[in-house]
Amino acid sequence: MEPEPTTHALLAIFREEVGSDRIGPDDDFYAVGGDSLTAVRVVARATAQGMPLRLIDLLMNPSVHELVEHLRTAGGGEPEEADGSRARPGGGLVDPADRAAMPAGVLDALPASALQTGLIFQCEMAEDPGLYHDLIGLRVTAPYDEGLFRSALHELMARHPTLRSSFDLGGYSESMQLFWGEVVEPLETERVGTVAEADAAVAAWRDKQLSTALDWEHAPLFRCHVAGGPGDTFRLTVAIHHAIMDGWSFATVLVDLLTLYDALLRGAGHGLPEPPATAAAEFVRLERAAVDSPEAAEFWLAQCDVPPLLDRERYGRPADASGRRAAVLPHGLFEELRARAAEARVPLKSLLLAVHCWALGRIAGRTTDVVTGVVVNGRPEIPDADHVVGLFLNTVPLRLPSASGTWAGQAQTLWEAEAAAAPHGRHPLALIEENLGRRAFDVAFNFTDFHVYRRLAALTALSADGWWDRDKASHPMSCDFTLDYPGFGSGLLVSFDPDLVTGEQVDAYVSLAVGGLHAAARDVHSAGTESRDG
């Protein structure tokens, strides 16, 4: 493999996936706009073109020139098949006796992942039907044809097997996720005449979903509601449990559903790429390897074996994170932060995480050993993995030894910590906490660029607005930094349990974090302490 052709090919992949022709061979992939989902596509495309890469290779060698040198010194090796064909759905993972005992109508099965069983266990222990039961609603401007919409929903369920799945937690040698062949579309439709009637119908259906416990053993584990009217509009609400999919997957489901309905209204093809059939099985394999890794257990123990930020020894139940705070910020601020992150040669996420840890340490009265939960992506490194619907996100503890110094320095420290953590990212949080003997963190951090929603702009037979959402995690406090989230925009969303984190603490955190973002956007090489007054 000659270096120059490889450089050219990798540079083309970088530019196409990030969406910028200005990326050079020495530019850091993550600093110029790459994220975890984009990285999966880069790795899959490079491997398909004969350049066998892994996500860890891109993390440790984030520029084209560094990757070319890595490929040269690594000597190639035997690449995995880029289309994921070596992993057949369920193949080699389900005990033959279990498979033989499965009921008629089940097309396939997989052992439930540790992420899934951990979430289900939490929800059962909490006895809270609303925990990890996520809802998203919106207004669609288009005629509502129930037959066509049901057809779109049927096609959606055919594309994404998890929408036809249920769980059997005790009937086999291990907990199973069962994928059924035919499942009736879970659609409820009401006709309304006024906006007030539509609002009332949506609210009543939402409250019913949040107060009704799911039956894990009966598919599907999601529901749809349409309030049709007034005029050529309808209100769509979808309720999905987090045990079957993460937030990116939920967004993908909504965009795919609207795309399929738009195509039916136009009488044309939908043009959606086919999701790879092997991703769920491959994730289970990868997670099992992480579960069995003593190195992963030791790594995470070192990350979180420090005194908790908040004194919550009495805390023995999943949090009831019913409190909310929000700070809408201009999209341009995030573009300035991205530019400052590029100066520091770190991803935007690492700079946001530095500001988050700094603010978190301040409200906890600590400048050393600040531990926060960080949401990490565990999707398999196969082509089109970002189109797969399922649960692939883990939340792991990450420690910032010192929440002082420059923004650039703190971000670089956190970026290096994330890179070191990457090989162990699929080690389930439940096992981390079992090894630690307590909760690994009190506050979780997440950053998501919801660019999947931008696909809606290409639809011509319908448009969507009036977005709202509702979710509840089990952390005392969750801090979500978002870009282009429908109905909100860009900014900071905080949910918290008022019995575990006071409103005053949350308000202080939001004020500090917003001030820190503006300070870092002005000068990434200034000290974080300079922004304490916002």
PDB file of N, CA and C in Angstrom, residues 3-4 6-15 23-29 58 61-71:
ATOM      1  N   PRO A   3       1.931   5.110   0.356  1.00  0.00           N
ATOM      2  CA  PRO A   3       1.450   6.169   1.249  1.00  0.00           C
ATOM      3  C   PRO A   3       0.607   7.223   0.547  1.00  0.00           C
ATOM      4  N   GLU A   4       0.991   7.656  -0.667  1.00  0.00           N
ATOM      5  CA  GLU A   4       0.285   8.774  -1.282  1.00  0.00           C
ATOM      6  C   GLU A   4      -1.159   8.426  -1.656  1.00  0.00           C
ATOM      7  N   THR A   6      -3.008   6.205  -0.267  1.00  0.00           N
ATOM      8  CA  THR A   6      -3.721   6.035   0.997  1.00  0.00           C
ATOM      9  C   THR A   6      -4.084   7.396   1.593  1.00  0.00           C
ATOM     10  N   THR A   7      -3.142   8.337   1.546  1.00  0.00           N
ATOM     11  CA  THR A   7      -3.411   9.683   2.040  1.00  0.00           C
ATOM     12  C   THR A   7      -4.579  10.304   1.287  1.00  0.00           C
ATOM     13  N   HIS A   8      -4.546  10.167  -0.020  1.00  0.00           N
ATOM     14  CA  HIS A   8      -5.615  10.740  -0.848  1.00  0.00           C
ATOM     15  C   HIS A   8      -6.967  10.112  -0.496  1.00  0.00           C
ATOM     16  N   ALA A   9      -7.003   8.788  -0.364  1.00  0.00           N
ATOM     17  CA  ALA A   9      -8.258   8.089  -0.078  1.00  0.00           C
ATOM     18  C   ALA A   9      -8.797   8.453   1.306  1.00  0.00           C
ATOM     19  N   LEU A  10      -7.907   8.475   2.299  1.00  0.00           N
ATOM     20  CA  LEU A  10      -8.349   8.812   3.661  1.00  0.00           C
ATOM     21  C   LEU A  10      -8.820  10.262   3.740  1.00  0.00           C
ATOM     22  N   LEU A  11      -8.124  11.147   3.053  1.00  0.00           N
ATOM     23  CA  LEU A  11      -8.510  12.554   3.079  1.00  0.00           C
ATOM     24  C   LEU A  11      -9.893  12.726   2.453  1.00  0.00           C
ATOM     25  N   ALA A  12     -10.154  11.990   1.376  1.00  0.00           N
ATOM     26  CA  ALA A  12     -11.476  12.067   0.747  1.00  0.00           C
ATOM     27  C   ALA A  12     -12.562  11.581   1.695  1.00  0.00           C
ATOM     28  N   ILE A  13     -12.275  10.508   2.433  1.00  0.00           N
ATOM     29  CA  ILE A  13     -13.257   9.988   3.395  1.00  0.00           C
ATOM     30  C   ILE A  13     -13.498  11.005   4.502  1.00  0.00           C
ATOM     31  N   PHE A  14     -12.420  11.569   5.064  1.00  0.00           N
ATOM     32  CA  PHE A  14     -12.556  12.586   6.108  1.00  0.00           C
ATOM     33  C   PHE A  14     -13.449  13.724   5.620  1.00  0.00           C
ATOM     34  N   ARG A  15     -13.149  14.252   4.441  1.00  0.00           N
ATOM     35  CA  ARG A  15     -13.868  15.421   3.939  1.00  0.00           C
ATOM     36  C   ARG A  15     -15.337  15.107   3.680  1.00  0.00           C
ATOM     37  N   ILE A  23     -10.530  20.349   5.001  1.00  0.00           N
ATOM     38  CA  ILE A  23      -9.735  19.513   5.893  1.00  0.00           C
ATOM     39  C   ILE A  23      -8.439  19.123   5.199  1.00  0.00           C
ATOM     40  N   GLY A  24      -7.325  19.312   5.886  1.00  0.00           N
ATOM     41  CA  GLY A  24      -6.023  18.940   5.353  1.00  0.00           C
ATOM     42  C   GLY A  24      -5.493  17.679   5.993  1.00  0.00           C
ATOM     43  N   PRO A  25      -4.406  17.124   5.485  1.00  0.00           N
ATOM     44  CA  PRO A  25      -3.879  15.853   6.006  1.00  0.00           C
ATOM     45  C   PRO A  25      -3.344  15.924   7.421  1.00  0.00           C
ATOM     46  N   ASP A  26      -3.081  17.144   7.928  1.00  0.00           N
ATOM     47  CA  ASP A  26      -2.583  17.270   9.302  1.00  0.00           C
ATOM     48  C   ASP A  26      -3.660  17.725  10.278  1.00  0.00           C
ATOM     49  N   ASP A  27      -4.888  17.923   9.795  1.00  0.00           N
ATOM     50  CA  ASP A  27      -5.967  18.369  10.668  1.00  0.00           C
ATOM     51  C   ASP A  27      -6.484  17.225  11.522  1.00  0.00           C
ATOM     52  N   ASP A  28      -6.786  17.541  12.772  1.00  0.00           N
ATOM     53  CA  ASP A  28      -7.333  16.563  13.707  1.00  0.00           C
ATOM     54  C   ASP A  28      -8.795  16.294  13.361  1.00  0.00           C
ATOM     55  N   PHE A  29      -9.131  15.024  13.101  1.00  0.00           N
ATOM     56  CA  PHE A  29     -10.485  14.650  12.694  1.00  0.00           C
ATOM     57  C   PHE A  29     -11.531  15.167  13.673  1.00  0.00           C
ATOM     58  N   LEU A  58      -8.249   5.510  15.109  1.00  0.00           N
ATOM     59  CA  LEU A  58      -8.603   6.894  14.766  1.00  0.00           C
ATOM     60  C   LEU A  58      -8.497   7.804  15.982  1.00  0.00           C
ATOM     61  N   ASN A  61      -4.713   8.298  16.457  1.00  0.00           N
ATOM     62  CA  ASN A  61      -4.047   8.881  15.291  1.00  0.00           C
ATOM     63  C   ASN A  61      -5.084   9.701  14.515  1.00  0.00           C
ATOM     64  N   PRO A  62      -5.461  10.878  15.027  1.00  0.00           N
ATOM     65  CA  PRO A  62      -6.651  11.565  14.506  1.00  0.00           C
ATOM     66  C   PRO A  62      -6.460  12.346  13.217  1.00  0.00           C
ATOM     67  N   SER A  63      -5.260  12.410  12.653  1.00  0.00           N
ATOM     68  CA  SER A  63      -5.071  13.087  11.372  1.00  0.00           C
ATOM     69  C   SER A  63      -4.791  12.063  10.281  1.00  0.00           C
ATOM     70  N   VAL A  64      -4.961  12.466   9.036  1.00  0.00           N
ATOM     71  CA  VAL A  64      -4.716  11.555   7.916  1.00  0.00           C
ATOM     72  C   VAL A  64      -3.262  11.096   7.899  1.00  0.00           C
ATOM     73  N   HIS A  65      -2.345  12.023   8.091  1.00  0.00           N
ATOM     74  CA  HIS A  65      -0.930  11.648   8.066  1.00  0.00           C
ATOM     75  C   HIS A  65      -0.600  10.660   9.182  1.00  0.00           C
ATOM     76  N   GLU A  66      -1.165  10.879  10.356  1.00  0.00           N
ATOM     77  CA  GLU A  66      -0.903   9.950  11.465  1.00  0.00           C
ATOM     78  C   GLU A  66      -1.494   8.569  11.176  1.00  0.00           C
ATOM     79  N   LEU A  67      -2.685   8.541  10.578  1.00  0.00           N
ATOM     80  CA  LEU A  67      -3.301   7.255  10.250  1.00  0.00           C
ATOM     81  C   LEU A  67      -2.490   6.515   9.185  1.00  0.00           C
ATOM     82  N   VAL A  68      -2.004   7.248   8.190  1.00  0.00           N
ATOM     83  CA  VAL A  68      -1.192   6.616   7.148  1.00  0.00           C
ATOM     84  C   VAL A  68       0.063   5.997   7.762  1.00  0.00           C
ATOM     85  N   GLU A  69       0.710   6.717   8.658  1.00  0.00           N
ATOM     86  CA  GLU A  69       1.896   6.181   9.322  1.00  0.00           C
ATOM     87  C   GLU A  69       1.543   4.971  10.169  1.00  0.00           C
ATOM     88  N   HIS A  70       0.401   5.036  10.853  1.00  0.00           N
ATOM     89  CA  HIS A  70      -0.044   3.889  11.654  1.00  0.00           C
ATOM     90  C   HIS A  70      -0.257   2.664  10.768  1.00  0.00           C
ATOM     91  N   LEU A  71      -0.916   2.848   9.616  1.00  0.00           N
ATOM     92  CA  LEU A  71      -1.159   1.730   8.703  1.00  0.00           C
ATOM     93  C   LEU A  71       0.161   1.167   8.171  1.00  0.00           C
TER      94      LEU A  71
END
